[in-house]
Amino acid sequence: DYVDNCPIDMLDDETNSKEADVRTFAYDKVRYFIKCGWLIEDFEGVRITYQLDENGIKILSAMEKAVKDDTKSLEFSGYVYNIYNNLYYYNHDHAVDIIEQVYNASRELNSMLRGLNVNIKKFLAKLISENEAMPKEILKTIFFDYQKKVVLKAFKNFREKDNPSKYKLYIENRIEDLLSEEKLNLMIKNYIKVKYDNVATVENEDEAREFFISRLNYISVQFEEIEEYIGMLDRKNTKYISTAQSRLNFLLNEETDIEGRIIEC
C-alpha cells in the first residue's frame, strides 16, 4: 500500500539494484526487516509466523501515517487555540507538561501547514501536466476534491475559527514574559522536580533551561512568521484557481460546440 501510494525507486537493500515487481520488493523488505531484528520469525513445522518488535511497529505506523496524511483532508481547527489556551492558563506547577503540549501542538501545526503547501502544489502540478483533462474533470477537481481537501478543511476553518492574528500578540507577549529570568527559574525548578526528583546539578539546570528556551523560541518564531506563510499559501491557492480558470477558458474556446460543452459541464 505504501509503495502504491508513495511511488519510490524500489531498491534492494543489500544489492542496491532496482526491483520491478512490487511483490518481490515487499518480500525483500520482509527479509531485510527480519535481518534488522524488526520482525521476529517463528517456525512451527512448515509454517512461519512473524511478530513485530517495538521498533518494527513504530516504522510501520510511520509509513501508514504517511499514506493517510497524503490522502486525508487536513483539519486545522484547534491547534492555534490549543496553544493560546495552554499559555493563558499556564501554571508553574505543571510547567514541563504545559510547555511540552504547546510545543507539540506548534510542531503539528507547522507540519500541517507544510502539508497544505504540498497539497496545493500537487493539485497545480496535476492540472498543468494532464493535457487530456476535460472541462468536466477540471470542474470536478476544483469544486469537489480541491474544495474538500484544501479550501473547506484548511483555509476556511483556519482563517475563520483559528486565525492566528486573533491570538498572535498575546502568545508572543506571554512567551516573552515566561522567558524572563524570574519565570524561567520557576520553570527550571519544576523541571528538576519532575525529571530529576529535585536533585539539582549544574548539568540538570542547563538541560532544563535549554528545554524551555528552545521550545518557547520555536513557538515565538512560528507565530512571527505564520501570517507571512499563510499569505504565501493564499497566493498559491490563487495561482491554482486562476490556472484552472485559464485552462477551462482555453478548452471551451477551442470547442466548436461551446454551448453543448457548457451544458455538459
Short mmCIF file of N, CA and C in Angstrom, two decimals, residues 41-222:
data_model
loop_
_atom_site.label_atom_id
_atom_site.label_comp_id
_atom_site.label_asym_id
_atom_site.label_seq_id
_atom_site.Cartn_x
_atom_site.Cartn_y
_atom_site.Cartn_z
N GLU A 41 10.96 -13.99 13.51
CA GLU A 41 10.50 -15.17 12.78
C GLU A 41 10.31 -16.33 13.76
N ASP A 42 9.21 -17.03 13.61
CA ASP A 42 8.94 -18.18 14.48
C ASP A 42 8.49 -19.36 13.61
N PHE A 43 9.24 -20.48 13.66
CA PHE A 43 8.94 -21.64 12.82
C PHE A 43 8.12 -22.66 13.60
N GLU A 44 7.02 -23.10 12.97
CA GLU A 44 6.20 -24.17 13.53
C GLU A 44 6.00 -25.20 12.42
N GLY A 45 6.93 -26.14 12.32
CA GLY A 45 6.90 -27.10 11.21
C GLY A 45 7.18 -26.37 9.90
N VAL A 46 6.24 -26.46 8.94
CA VAL A 46 6.41 -25.76 7.66
C VAL A 46 5.80 -24.37 7.70
N ARG A 47 5.18 -24.04 8.82
CA ARG A 47 4.52 -22.74 8.95
C ARG A 47 5.45 -21.74 9.61
N ILE A 48 5.46 -20.52 9.06
CA ILE A 48 6.27 -19.45 9.65
C ILE A 48 5.33 -18.33 10.10
N THR A 49 5.47 -17.92 11.34
CA THR A 49 4.72 -16.76 11.82
C THR A 49 5.70 -15.64 12.14
N TYR A 50 5.22 -14.42 12.01
CA TYR A 50 6.06 -13.24 12.25
C TYR A 50 5.46 -12.40 13.36
N GLN A 51 6.31 -11.84 14.16
CA GLN A 51 5.88 -10.87 15.16
C GLN A 51 6.72 -9.60 15.00
N LEU A 52 6.07 -8.48 15.20
CA LEU A 52 6.78 -7.21 15.15
C LEU A 52 7.34 -6.88 16.52
N ASP A 53 8.57 -6.41 16.56
CA ASP A 53 9.06 -5.89 17.83
C ASP A 53 8.66 -4.42 17.93
N GLU A 54 9.00 -3.77 19.00
CA GLU A 54 8.56 -2.38 19.24
C GLU A 54 8.99 -1.43 18.13
N ASN A 55 10.24 -1.55 17.67
CA ASN A 55 10.73 -0.66 16.61
C ASN A 55 10.03 -0.92 15.29
N GLY A 56 9.74 -2.20 15.01
CA GLY A 56 9.02 -2.53 13.78
C GLY A 56 7.65 -1.90 13.74
N ILE A 57 6.96 -1.90 14.87
CA ILE A 57 5.63 -1.29 14.96
C ILE A 57 5.72 0.22 14.70
N LYS A 58 6.75 0.86 15.25
CA LYS A 58 6.93 2.30 15.03
C LYS A 58 7.15 2.62 13.55
N ILE A 59 7.94 1.77 12.87
CA ILE A 59 8.25 2.00 11.46
C ILE A 59 6.99 1.87 10.60
N LEU A 60 6.23 0.79 10.81
CA LEU A 60 5.01 0.58 10.03
C LEU A 60 3.97 1.65 10.33
N SER A 61 3.89 2.08 11.58
CA SER A 61 2.95 3.14 11.95
C SER A 61 3.29 4.43 11.23
N ALA A 62 4.59 4.71 11.14
CA ALA A 62 5.04 5.92 10.45
C ALA A 62 4.69 5.85 8.96
N MET A 63 4.89 4.67 8.35
CA MET A 63 4.57 4.51 6.93
C MET A 63 3.06 4.63 6.69
N GLU A 64 2.26 4.04 7.60
CA GLU A 64 0.80 4.12 7.48
C GLU A 64 0.34 5.57 7.61
N LYS A 65 0.94 6.30 8.54
CA LYS A 65 0.58 7.71 8.74
C LYS A 65 0.91 8.53 7.50
N ALA A 66 2.06 8.21 6.85
CA ALA A 66 2.46 8.94 5.64
C ALA A 66 1.42 8.76 4.55
N VAL A 67 0.88 7.53 4.41
CA VAL A 67 -0.14 7.28 3.39
C VAL A 67 -1.42 8.02 3.73
N LYS A 68 -1.86 7.95 5.00
CA LYS A 68 -3.11 8.60 5.41
C LYS A 68 -3.01 10.12 5.29
N ASP A 69 -1.86 10.67 5.69
CA ASP A 69 -1.67 12.12 5.62
C ASP A 69 -1.71 12.62 4.19
N ASP A 70 -1.30 11.76 3.25
CA ASP A 70 -1.25 12.16 1.85
C ASP A 70 -2.64 12.13 1.22
N THR A 71 -3.57 11.38 1.80
CA THR A 71 -4.88 11.22 1.19
C THR A 71 -6.01 11.87 1.98
N LYS A 72 -5.80 12.16 3.26
CA LYS A 72 -6.89 12.70 4.07
C LYS A 72 -7.03 14.20 3.91
N SER A 73 -8.17 14.72 4.29
CA SER A 73 -8.37 16.16 4.33
C SER A 73 -7.71 16.73 5.57
N LEU A 74 -7.06 17.86 5.43
CA LEU A 74 -6.39 18.47 6.56
C LEU A 74 -7.39 19.23 7.42
N GLU A 75 -7.31 19.07 8.70
CA GLU A 75 -8.21 19.75 9.63
C GLU A 75 -7.36 20.58 10.60
N PHE A 76 -7.49 21.91 10.49
CA PHE A 76 -6.63 22.80 11.27
C PHE A 76 -7.26 23.29 12.56
N SER A 77 -8.56 23.14 12.69
CA SER A 77 -9.25 23.71 13.84
C SER A 77 -8.67 23.21 15.15
N GLY A 78 -8.40 24.13 16.05
CA GLY A 78 -7.99 23.76 17.40
C GLY A 78 -6.54 23.96 17.71
N TYR A 79 -5.65 23.93 16.74
CA TYR A 79 -4.22 23.98 17.04
C TYR A 79 -3.80 25.33 17.64
N VAL A 80 -4.18 26.41 16.99
CA VAL A 80 -3.79 27.74 17.48
C VAL A 80 -4.46 28.02 18.82
N TYR A 81 -5.75 27.69 18.92
CA TYR A 81 -6.46 27.93 20.17
C TYR A 81 -5.88 27.09 21.31
N ASN A 82 -5.47 25.87 21.00
CA ASN A 82 -4.86 24.99 22.00
C ASN A 82 -3.57 25.62 22.55
N ILE A 83 -2.76 26.18 21.68
CA ILE A 83 -1.53 26.85 22.11
C ILE A 83 -1.87 28.05 22.99
N TYR A 84 -2.81 28.86 22.52
CA TYR A 84 -3.23 30.05 23.27
C TYR A 84 -3.79 29.67 24.64
N ASN A 85 -4.67 28.66 24.66
CA ASN A 85 -5.36 28.26 25.88
C ASN A 85 -4.39 27.74 26.94
N ASN A 86 -3.44 26.93 26.51
CA ASN A 86 -2.44 26.39 27.44
C ASN A 86 -1.57 27.48 28.04
N LEU A 87 -1.21 28.46 27.23
CA LEU A 87 -0.39 29.57 27.74
C LEU A 87 -1.21 30.49 28.63
N TYR A 88 -2.50 30.64 28.31
CA TYR A 88 -3.38 31.53 29.09
C TYR A 88 -3.58 30.97 30.50
N TYR A 89 -3.77 29.64 30.59
CA TYR A 89 -4.00 29.01 31.88
C TYR A 89 -2.72 28.36 32.42
N TYR A 90 -1.60 28.93 32.08
CA TYR A 90 -0.30 28.38 32.48
C TYR A 90 -0.17 28.33 34.00
N ASN A 91 0.41 27.23 34.49
CA ASN A 91 0.62 27.04 35.92
C ASN A 91 2.05 26.53 36.13
N HIS A 92 2.83 27.22 36.96
CA HIS A 92 4.23 26.84 37.18
C HIS A 92 4.38 25.42 37.73
N ASP A 93 3.36 24.94 38.43
CA ASP A 93 3.44 23.59 38.99
C ASP A 93 3.37 22.50 37.92
N HIS A 94 2.94 22.90 36.71
CA HIS A 94 2.85 21.96 35.59
C HIS A 94 3.60 22.51 34.37
N ALA A 95 4.68 23.24 34.64
CA ALA A 95 5.42 23.91 33.57
C ALA A 95 5.90 22.95 32.49
N VAL A 96 6.49 21.83 32.89
CA VAL A 96 7.03 20.88 31.92
C VAL A 96 5.93 20.34 31.02
N ASP A 97 4.82 19.90 31.62
CA ASP A 97 3.72 19.32 30.85
C ASP A 97 3.12 20.35 29.88
N ILE A 98 2.89 21.55 30.37
CA ILE A 98 2.23 22.58 29.55
C ILE A 98 3.12 22.98 28.38
N ILE A 99 4.38 23.26 28.63
CA ILE A 99 5.28 23.71 27.56
C ILE A 99 5.47 22.59 26.53
N GLU A 100 5.51 21.34 26.99
CA GLU A 100 5.65 20.22 26.05
C GLU A 100 4.40 20.11 25.17
N GLN A 101 3.23 20.29 25.76
CA GLN A 101 1.98 20.22 24.98
C GLN A 101 1.90 21.35 23.96
N VAL A 102 2.27 22.54 24.39
CA VAL A 102 2.24 23.70 23.49
C VAL A 102 3.23 23.51 22.34
N TYR A 103 4.41 23.02 22.67
CA TYR A 103 5.45 22.78 21.66
C TYR A 103 5.00 21.73 20.65
N ASN A 104 4.41 20.64 21.13
CA ASN A 104 3.93 19.58 20.23
C ASN A 104 2.82 20.09 19.31
N ALA A 105 1.91 20.89 19.85
CA ALA A 105 0.84 21.46 19.03
C ALA A 105 1.41 22.40 17.97
N SER A 106 2.43 23.16 18.35
CA SER A 106 3.08 24.08 17.42
C SER A 106 3.77 23.33 16.28
N ARG A 107 4.46 22.25 16.62
CA ARG A 107 5.13 21.44 15.60
C ARG A 107 4.12 20.77 14.68
N GLU A 108 3.02 20.28 15.25
CA GLU A 108 1.99 19.63 14.44
C GLU A 108 1.35 20.63 13.48
N LEU A 109 1.10 21.84 13.98
CA LEU A 109 0.55 22.90 13.13
C LEU A 109 1.50 23.22 11.98
N ASN A 110 2.78 23.32 12.30
CA ASN A 110 3.78 23.61 11.28
C ASN A 110 3.81 22.51 10.23
N SER A 111 3.74 21.27 10.68
CA SER A 111 3.73 20.12 9.77
C SER A 111 2.52 20.15 8.85
N MET A 112 1.35 20.52 9.39
CA MET A 112 0.13 20.53 8.59
C MET A 112 0.13 21.69 7.60
N LEU A 113 0.70 22.82 7.98
CA LEU A 113 0.81 23.94 7.04
C LEU A 113 1.70 23.55 5.86
N ARG A 114 2.79 22.84 6.15
CA ARG A 114 3.66 22.36 5.07
C ARG A 114 2.91 21.34 4.20
N GLY A 115 2.09 20.50 4.86
CA GLY A 115 1.29 19.53 4.11
C GLY A 115 0.30 20.22 3.19
N LEU A 116 -0.29 21.32 3.66
CA LEU A 116 -1.22 22.08 2.84
C LEU A 116 -0.50 22.66 1.63
N ASN A 117 0.70 23.16 1.84
CA ASN A 117 1.51 23.70 0.75
C ASN A 117 1.76 22.62 -0.31
N VAL A 118 2.11 21.42 0.15
CA VAL A 118 2.37 20.31 -0.77
C VAL A 118 1.09 19.93 -1.52
N ASN A 119 -0.05 19.92 -0.82
CA ASN A 119 -1.31 19.56 -1.46
C ASN A 119 -1.67 20.52 -2.59
N ILE A 120 -1.53 21.82 -2.33
CA ILE A 120 -1.83 22.81 -3.37
C ILE A 120 -0.90 22.60 -4.56
N LYS A 121 0.38 22.35 -4.25
CA LYS A 121 1.36 22.14 -5.31
C LYS A 121 1.01 20.90 -6.15
N LYS A 122 0.55 19.84 -5.49
CA LYS A 122 0.16 18.62 -6.20
C LYS A 122 -1.01 18.87 -7.14
N PHE A 123 -2.03 19.57 -6.64
CA PHE A 123 -3.19 19.87 -7.47
C PHE A 123 -2.78 20.71 -8.69
N LEU A 124 -1.91 21.70 -8.46
CA LEU A 124 -1.46 22.57 -9.53
C LEU A 124 -0.63 21.79 -10.56
N ALA A 125 0.29 20.95 -10.08
CA ALA A 125 1.12 20.15 -10.98
C ALA A 125 0.27 19.21 -11.82
N LYS A 126 -0.74 18.61 -11.17
CA LYS A 126 -1.62 17.69 -11.88
C LYS A 126 -2.41 18.43 -12.95
N LEU A 127 -2.88 19.61 -12.61
CA LEU A 127 -3.67 20.41 -13.56
C LEU A 127 -2.84 20.76 -14.79
N ILE A 128 -1.58 21.15 -14.56
CA ILE A 128 -0.71 21.58 -15.66
C ILE A 128 -0.27 20.39 -16.52
N SER A 129 -0.02 19.24 -15.87
CA SER A 129 0.55 18.10 -16.60
C SER A 129 -0.48 17.29 -17.37
N GLU A 130 -1.75 17.32 -16.92
CA GLU A 130 -2.76 16.50 -17.58
C GLU A 130 -3.38 17.25 -18.76
N ASN A 131 -2.74 17.12 -19.89
CA ASN A 131 -3.19 17.84 -21.09
C ASN A 131 -4.52 17.32 -21.64
N GLU A 132 -4.86 16.07 -21.28
CA GLU A 132 -6.07 15.47 -21.82
C GLU A 132 -7.30 15.73 -20.96
N ALA A 133 -7.12 16.46 -19.86
CA ALA A 133 -8.24 16.69 -18.94
C ALA A 133 -9.35 17.47 -19.62
N MET A 134 -10.57 17.03 -19.42
CA MET A 134 -11.74 17.69 -19.98
C MET A 134 -12.28 18.72 -18.98
N PRO A 135 -13.04 19.72 -19.47
CA PRO A 135 -13.60 20.73 -18.56
C PRO A 135 -14.36 20.12 -17.39
N LYS A 136 -15.13 19.05 -17.66
CA LYS A 136 -15.90 18.41 -16.60
C LYS A 136 -14.99 17.90 -15.49
N GLU A 137 -13.84 17.31 -15.88
CA GLU A 137 -12.89 16.76 -14.91
C GLU A 137 -12.25 17.89 -14.10
N ILE A 138 -11.90 18.98 -14.78
CA ILE A 138 -11.28 20.12 -14.09
C ILE A 138 -12.25 20.73 -13.08
N LEU A 139 -13.50 20.89 -13.48
CA LEU A 139 -14.50 21.45 -12.57
C LEU A 139 -14.73 20.54 -11.38
N LYS A 140 -14.75 19.24 -11.61
CA LYS A 140 -14.93 18.29 -10.51
C LYS A 140 -13.78 18.42 -9.51
N THR A 141 -12.56 18.54 -10.04
CA THR A 141 -11.39 18.69 -9.17
C THR A 141 -11.48 19.96 -8.34
N ILE A 142 -11.85 21.07 -9.00
CA ILE A 142 -11.91 22.37 -8.31
C ILE A 142 -13.01 22.38 -7.25
N PHE A 143 -14.22 21.97 -7.66
CA PHE A 143 -15.39 22.17 -6.79
C PHE A 143 -15.63 21.04 -5.80
N PHE A 144 -14.96 19.90 -5.99
CA PHE A 144 -15.17 18.80 -5.05
C PHE A 144 -13.86 18.43 -4.34
N ASP A 145 -12.89 17.89 -5.07
CA ASP A 145 -11.65 17.42 -4.45
C ASP A 145 -10.88 18.56 -3.78
N TYR A 146 -10.64 19.63 -4.53
CA TYR A 146 -9.84 20.75 -4.01
C TYR A 146 -10.59 21.49 -2.91
N GLN A 147 -11.90 21.70 -3.12
CA GLN A 147 -12.69 22.38 -2.09
C GLN A 147 -12.67 21.62 -0.78
N LYS A 148 -12.84 20.29 -0.86
CA LYS A 148 -12.91 19.47 0.35
C LYS A 148 -11.56 19.38 1.04
N LYS A 149 -10.50 19.15 0.27
CA LYS A 149 -9.21 18.87 0.87
C LYS A 149 -8.44 20.13 1.25
N VAL A 150 -8.61 21.19 0.51
CA VAL A 150 -7.80 22.39 0.74
C VAL A 150 -8.62 23.56 1.28
N VAL A 151 -9.67 23.93 0.56
CA VAL A 151 -10.37 25.18 0.90
C VAL A 151 -11.20 25.05 2.16
N LEU A 152 -12.13 24.08 2.21
CA LEU A 152 -13.04 23.99 3.35
C LEU A 152 -12.34 23.55 4.63
N LYS A 153 -11.59 22.47 4.54
CA LYS A 153 -10.97 21.90 5.73
C LYS A 153 -9.80 22.75 6.23
N ALA A 154 -9.09 23.37 5.32
CA ALA A 154 -7.89 24.09 5.73
C ALA A 154 -8.10 25.59 5.79
N PHE A 155 -8.21 26.23 4.62
CA PHE A 155 -8.29 27.68 4.59
C PHE A 155 -9.48 28.23 5.38
N LYS A 156 -10.66 27.73 5.10
CA LYS A 156 -11.87 28.32 5.70
C LYS A 156 -11.85 28.19 7.22
N ASN A 157 -11.66 26.97 7.71
CA ASN A 157 -11.65 26.77 9.16
C ASN A 157 -10.50 27.51 9.84
N PHE A 158 -9.35 27.46 9.20
CA PHE A 158 -8.17 28.07 9.81
C PHE A 158 -8.30 29.59 9.85
N ARG A 159 -8.78 30.18 8.76
CA ARG A 159 -8.88 31.64 8.71
C ARG A 159 -10.05 32.16 9.54
N GLU A 160 -11.12 31.39 9.66
CA GLU A 160 -12.30 31.89 10.38
C GLU A 160 -12.29 31.51 11.85
N LYS A 161 -12.03 30.23 12.15
CA LYS A 161 -12.10 29.77 13.54
C LYS A 161 -10.82 30.03 14.31
N ASP A 162 -9.69 29.72 13.69
CA ASP A 162 -8.41 29.75 14.41
C ASP A 162 -7.41 30.72 13.80
N ASN A 163 -7.89 31.82 13.26
CA ASN A 163 -6.98 32.76 12.62
C ASN A 163 -5.90 33.20 13.61
N PRO A 164 -4.63 32.93 13.28
CA PRO A 164 -3.53 33.24 14.22
C PRO A 164 -3.47 34.70 14.65
N SER A 165 -3.96 35.61 13.79
CA SER A 165 -3.89 37.03 14.13
C SER A 165 -4.69 37.36 15.39
N LYS A 166 -5.69 36.52 15.72
CA LYS A 166 -6.50 36.76 16.93
C LYS A 166 -5.72 36.48 18.21
N TYR A 167 -4.72 35.61 18.11
CA TYR A 167 -4.01 35.15 19.30
C TYR A 167 -2.51 35.53 19.30
N LYS A 168 -2.03 35.97 18.16
CA LYS A 168 -0.59 36.16 17.97
C LYS A 168 0.03 37.08 19.02
N LEU A 169 -0.55 38.26 19.24
CA LEU A 169 0.03 39.24 20.15
C LEU A 169 0.11 38.69 21.57
N TYR A 170 -0.97 38.05 22.03
CA TYR A 170 -0.98 37.50 23.38
C TYR A 170 0.08 36.41 23.53
N ILE A 171 0.16 35.52 22.54
CA ILE A 171 1.12 34.40 22.60
C ILE A 171 2.55 34.92 22.66
N GLU A 172 2.86 35.89 21.82
CA GLU A 172 4.23 36.44 21.81
C GLU A 172 4.56 37.14 23.12
N ASN A 173 3.60 37.92 23.66
CA ASN A 173 3.84 38.60 24.93
C ASN A 173 3.97 37.61 26.08
N ARG A 174 3.17 36.56 26.03
CA ARG A 174 3.21 35.55 27.09
C ARG A 174 4.55 34.82 27.09
N ILE A 175 5.03 34.50 25.91
CA ILE A 175 6.32 33.81 25.80
C ILE A 175 7.45 34.72 26.29
N GLU A 176 7.39 35.98 25.93
CA GLU A 176 8.41 36.94 26.40
C GLU A 176 8.42 37.01 27.93
N ASP A 177 7.22 36.99 28.52
CA ASP A 177 7.10 37.02 29.98
C ASP A 177 7.68 35.75 30.61
N LEU A 178 7.38 34.59 30.02
CA LEU A 178 7.86 33.32 30.56
C LEU A 178 9.38 33.18 30.45
N LEU A 179 9.96 33.85 29.48
CA LEU A 179 11.42 33.78 29.29
C LEU A 179 12.18 34.78 30.18
N SER A 180 11.45 35.56 30.97
CA SER A 180 12.13 36.43 31.93
C SER A 180 12.83 35.56 32.97
N GLU A 181 13.88 36.06 33.55
CA GLU A 181 14.72 35.25 34.44
C GLU A 181 13.92 34.70 35.63
N GLU A 182 13.03 35.54 36.17
CA GLU A 182 12.24 35.10 37.33
C GLU A 182 11.34 33.91 36.98
N LYS A 183 10.60 34.02 35.88
CA LYS A 183 9.69 32.94 35.47
C LYS A 183 10.48 31.72 35.01
N LEU A 184 11.58 31.96 34.33
CA LEU A 184 12.39 30.85 33.83
C LEU A 184 12.94 30.01 34.98
N ASN A 185 13.34 30.67 36.04
CA ASN A 185 13.86 29.95 37.22
C ASN A 185 12.77 29.08 37.87
N LEU A 186 11.53 29.59 37.90
CA LEU A 186 10.43 28.80 38.44
C LEU A 186 10.17 27.56 37.58
N MET A 187 10.26 27.74 36.25
CA MET A 187 10.05 26.60 35.35
C MET A 187 11.17 25.58 35.50
N ILE A 188 12.39 26.07 35.68
CA ILE A 188 13.54 25.16 35.86
C ILE A 188 13.36 24.33 37.12
N LYS A 189 12.85 24.94 38.17
CA LYS A 189 12.59 24.20 39.42
C LYS A 189 11.60 23.07 39.19
N ASN A 190 10.55 23.35 38.41
CA ASN A 190 9.57 22.32 38.12
C ASN A 190 10.19 21.19 37.28
N TYR A 191 11.05 21.54 36.35
CA TYR A 191 11.73 20.54 35.51
C TYR A 191 12.60 19.62 36.38
N ILE A 192 13.36 20.22 37.30
CA ILE A 192 14.22 19.43 38.20
C ILE A 192 13.37 18.51 39.07
N LYS A 193 12.23 19.02 39.52
CA LYS A 193 11.35 18.21 40.36
C LYS A 193 10.78 17.03 39.58
N VAL A 194 10.31 17.29 38.35
CA VAL A 194 9.65 16.25 37.55
C VAL A 194 10.66 15.25 36.98
N LYS A 195 11.77 15.77 36.45
CA LYS A 195 12.71 14.91 35.72
C LYS A 195 13.80 14.30 36.61
N TYR A 196 14.17 15.00 37.68
CA TYR A 196 15.31 14.55 38.48
C TYR A 196 15.02 14.46 39.98
N ASP A 197 13.73 14.38 40.33
CA ASP A 197 13.34 14.17 41.72
C ASP A 197 14.01 15.18 42.66
N ASN A 198 14.00 16.46 42.22
CA ASN A 198 14.54 17.58 43.00
C ASN A 198 16.05 17.54 43.22
N VAL A 199 16.75 16.71 42.45
CA VAL A 199 18.22 16.69 42.54
C VAL A 199 18.77 17.71 41.54
N ALA A 200 19.20 18.86 42.08
CA ALA A 200 19.66 19.95 41.22
C ALA A 200 21.17 19.93 41.07
N THR A 201 21.61 19.82 39.80
CA THR A 201 23.03 19.96 39.48
C THR A 201 23.15 21.00 38.38
N VAL A 202 24.36 21.45 38.12
CA VAL A 202 24.57 22.43 37.04
C VAL A 202 24.10 21.86 35.71
N GLU A 203 24.43 20.58 35.47
CA GLU A 203 24.05 19.93 34.20
C GLU A 203 22.53 19.84 34.07
N ASN A 204 21.86 19.48 35.16
CA ASN A 204 20.40 19.35 35.14
C ASN A 204 19.72 20.70 34.89
N GLU A 205 20.25 21.73 35.53
CA GLU A 205 19.68 23.06 35.36
C GLU A 205 19.91 23.60 33.95
N ASP A 206 21.10 23.31 33.38
CA ASP A 206 21.39 23.73 31.99
C ASP A 206 20.45 23.02 31.01
N GLU A 207 20.21 21.75 31.29
CA GLU A 207 19.30 20.97 30.44
C GLU A 207 17.89 21.54 30.51
N ALA A 208 17.46 21.88 31.72
CA ALA A 208 16.12 22.44 31.92
C ALA A 208 15.99 23.80 31.21
N ARG A 209 17.01 24.62 31.37
CA ARG A 209 16.99 25.95 30.73
C ARG A 209 16.87 25.81 29.21
N GLU A 210 17.67 24.89 28.63
CA GLU A 210 17.64 24.66 27.19
C GLU A 210 16.27 24.13 26.76
N PHE A 211 15.68 23.27 27.56
CA PHE A 211 14.37 22.69 27.28
C PHE A 211 13.33 23.79 27.07
N PHE A 212 13.25 24.72 28.01
CA PHE A 212 12.22 25.76 27.94
C PHE A 212 12.55 26.83 26.89
N ILE A 213 13.79 27.28 26.85
CA ILE A 213 14.16 28.35 25.92
C ILE A 213 13.97 27.90 24.47
N SER A 214 14.45 26.70 24.13
CA SER A 214 14.37 26.23 22.74
C SER A 214 12.91 26.06 22.30
N ARG A 215 12.06 25.53 23.16
CA ARG A 215 10.67 25.29 22.79
C ARG A 215 9.87 26.58 22.69
N LEU A 216 10.07 27.47 23.65
CA LEU A 216 9.33 28.73 23.61
C LEU A 216 9.79 29.61 22.44
N ASN A 217 11.07 29.59 22.15
CA ASN A 217 11.57 30.35 21.00
C ASN A 217 11.03 29.79 19.69
N TYR A 218 10.91 28.46 19.59
CA TYR A 218 10.35 27.83 18.39
C TYR A 218 8.92 28.33 18.15
N ILE A 219 8.12 28.34 19.21
CA ILE A 219 6.73 28.79 19.08
C ILE A 219 6.67 30.27 18.71
N SER A 220 7.52 31.08 19.35
CA SER A 220 7.54 32.51 19.10
C SER A 220 7.89 32.81 17.64
N VAL A 221 8.91 32.14 17.13
CA VAL A 221 9.33 32.34 15.72
C VAL A 221 8.21 31.91 14.78
N GLN A 222 7.55 30.80 15.11
CA GLN A 222 6.47 30.32 14.26
C GLN A 222 5.36 31.37 14.13
#
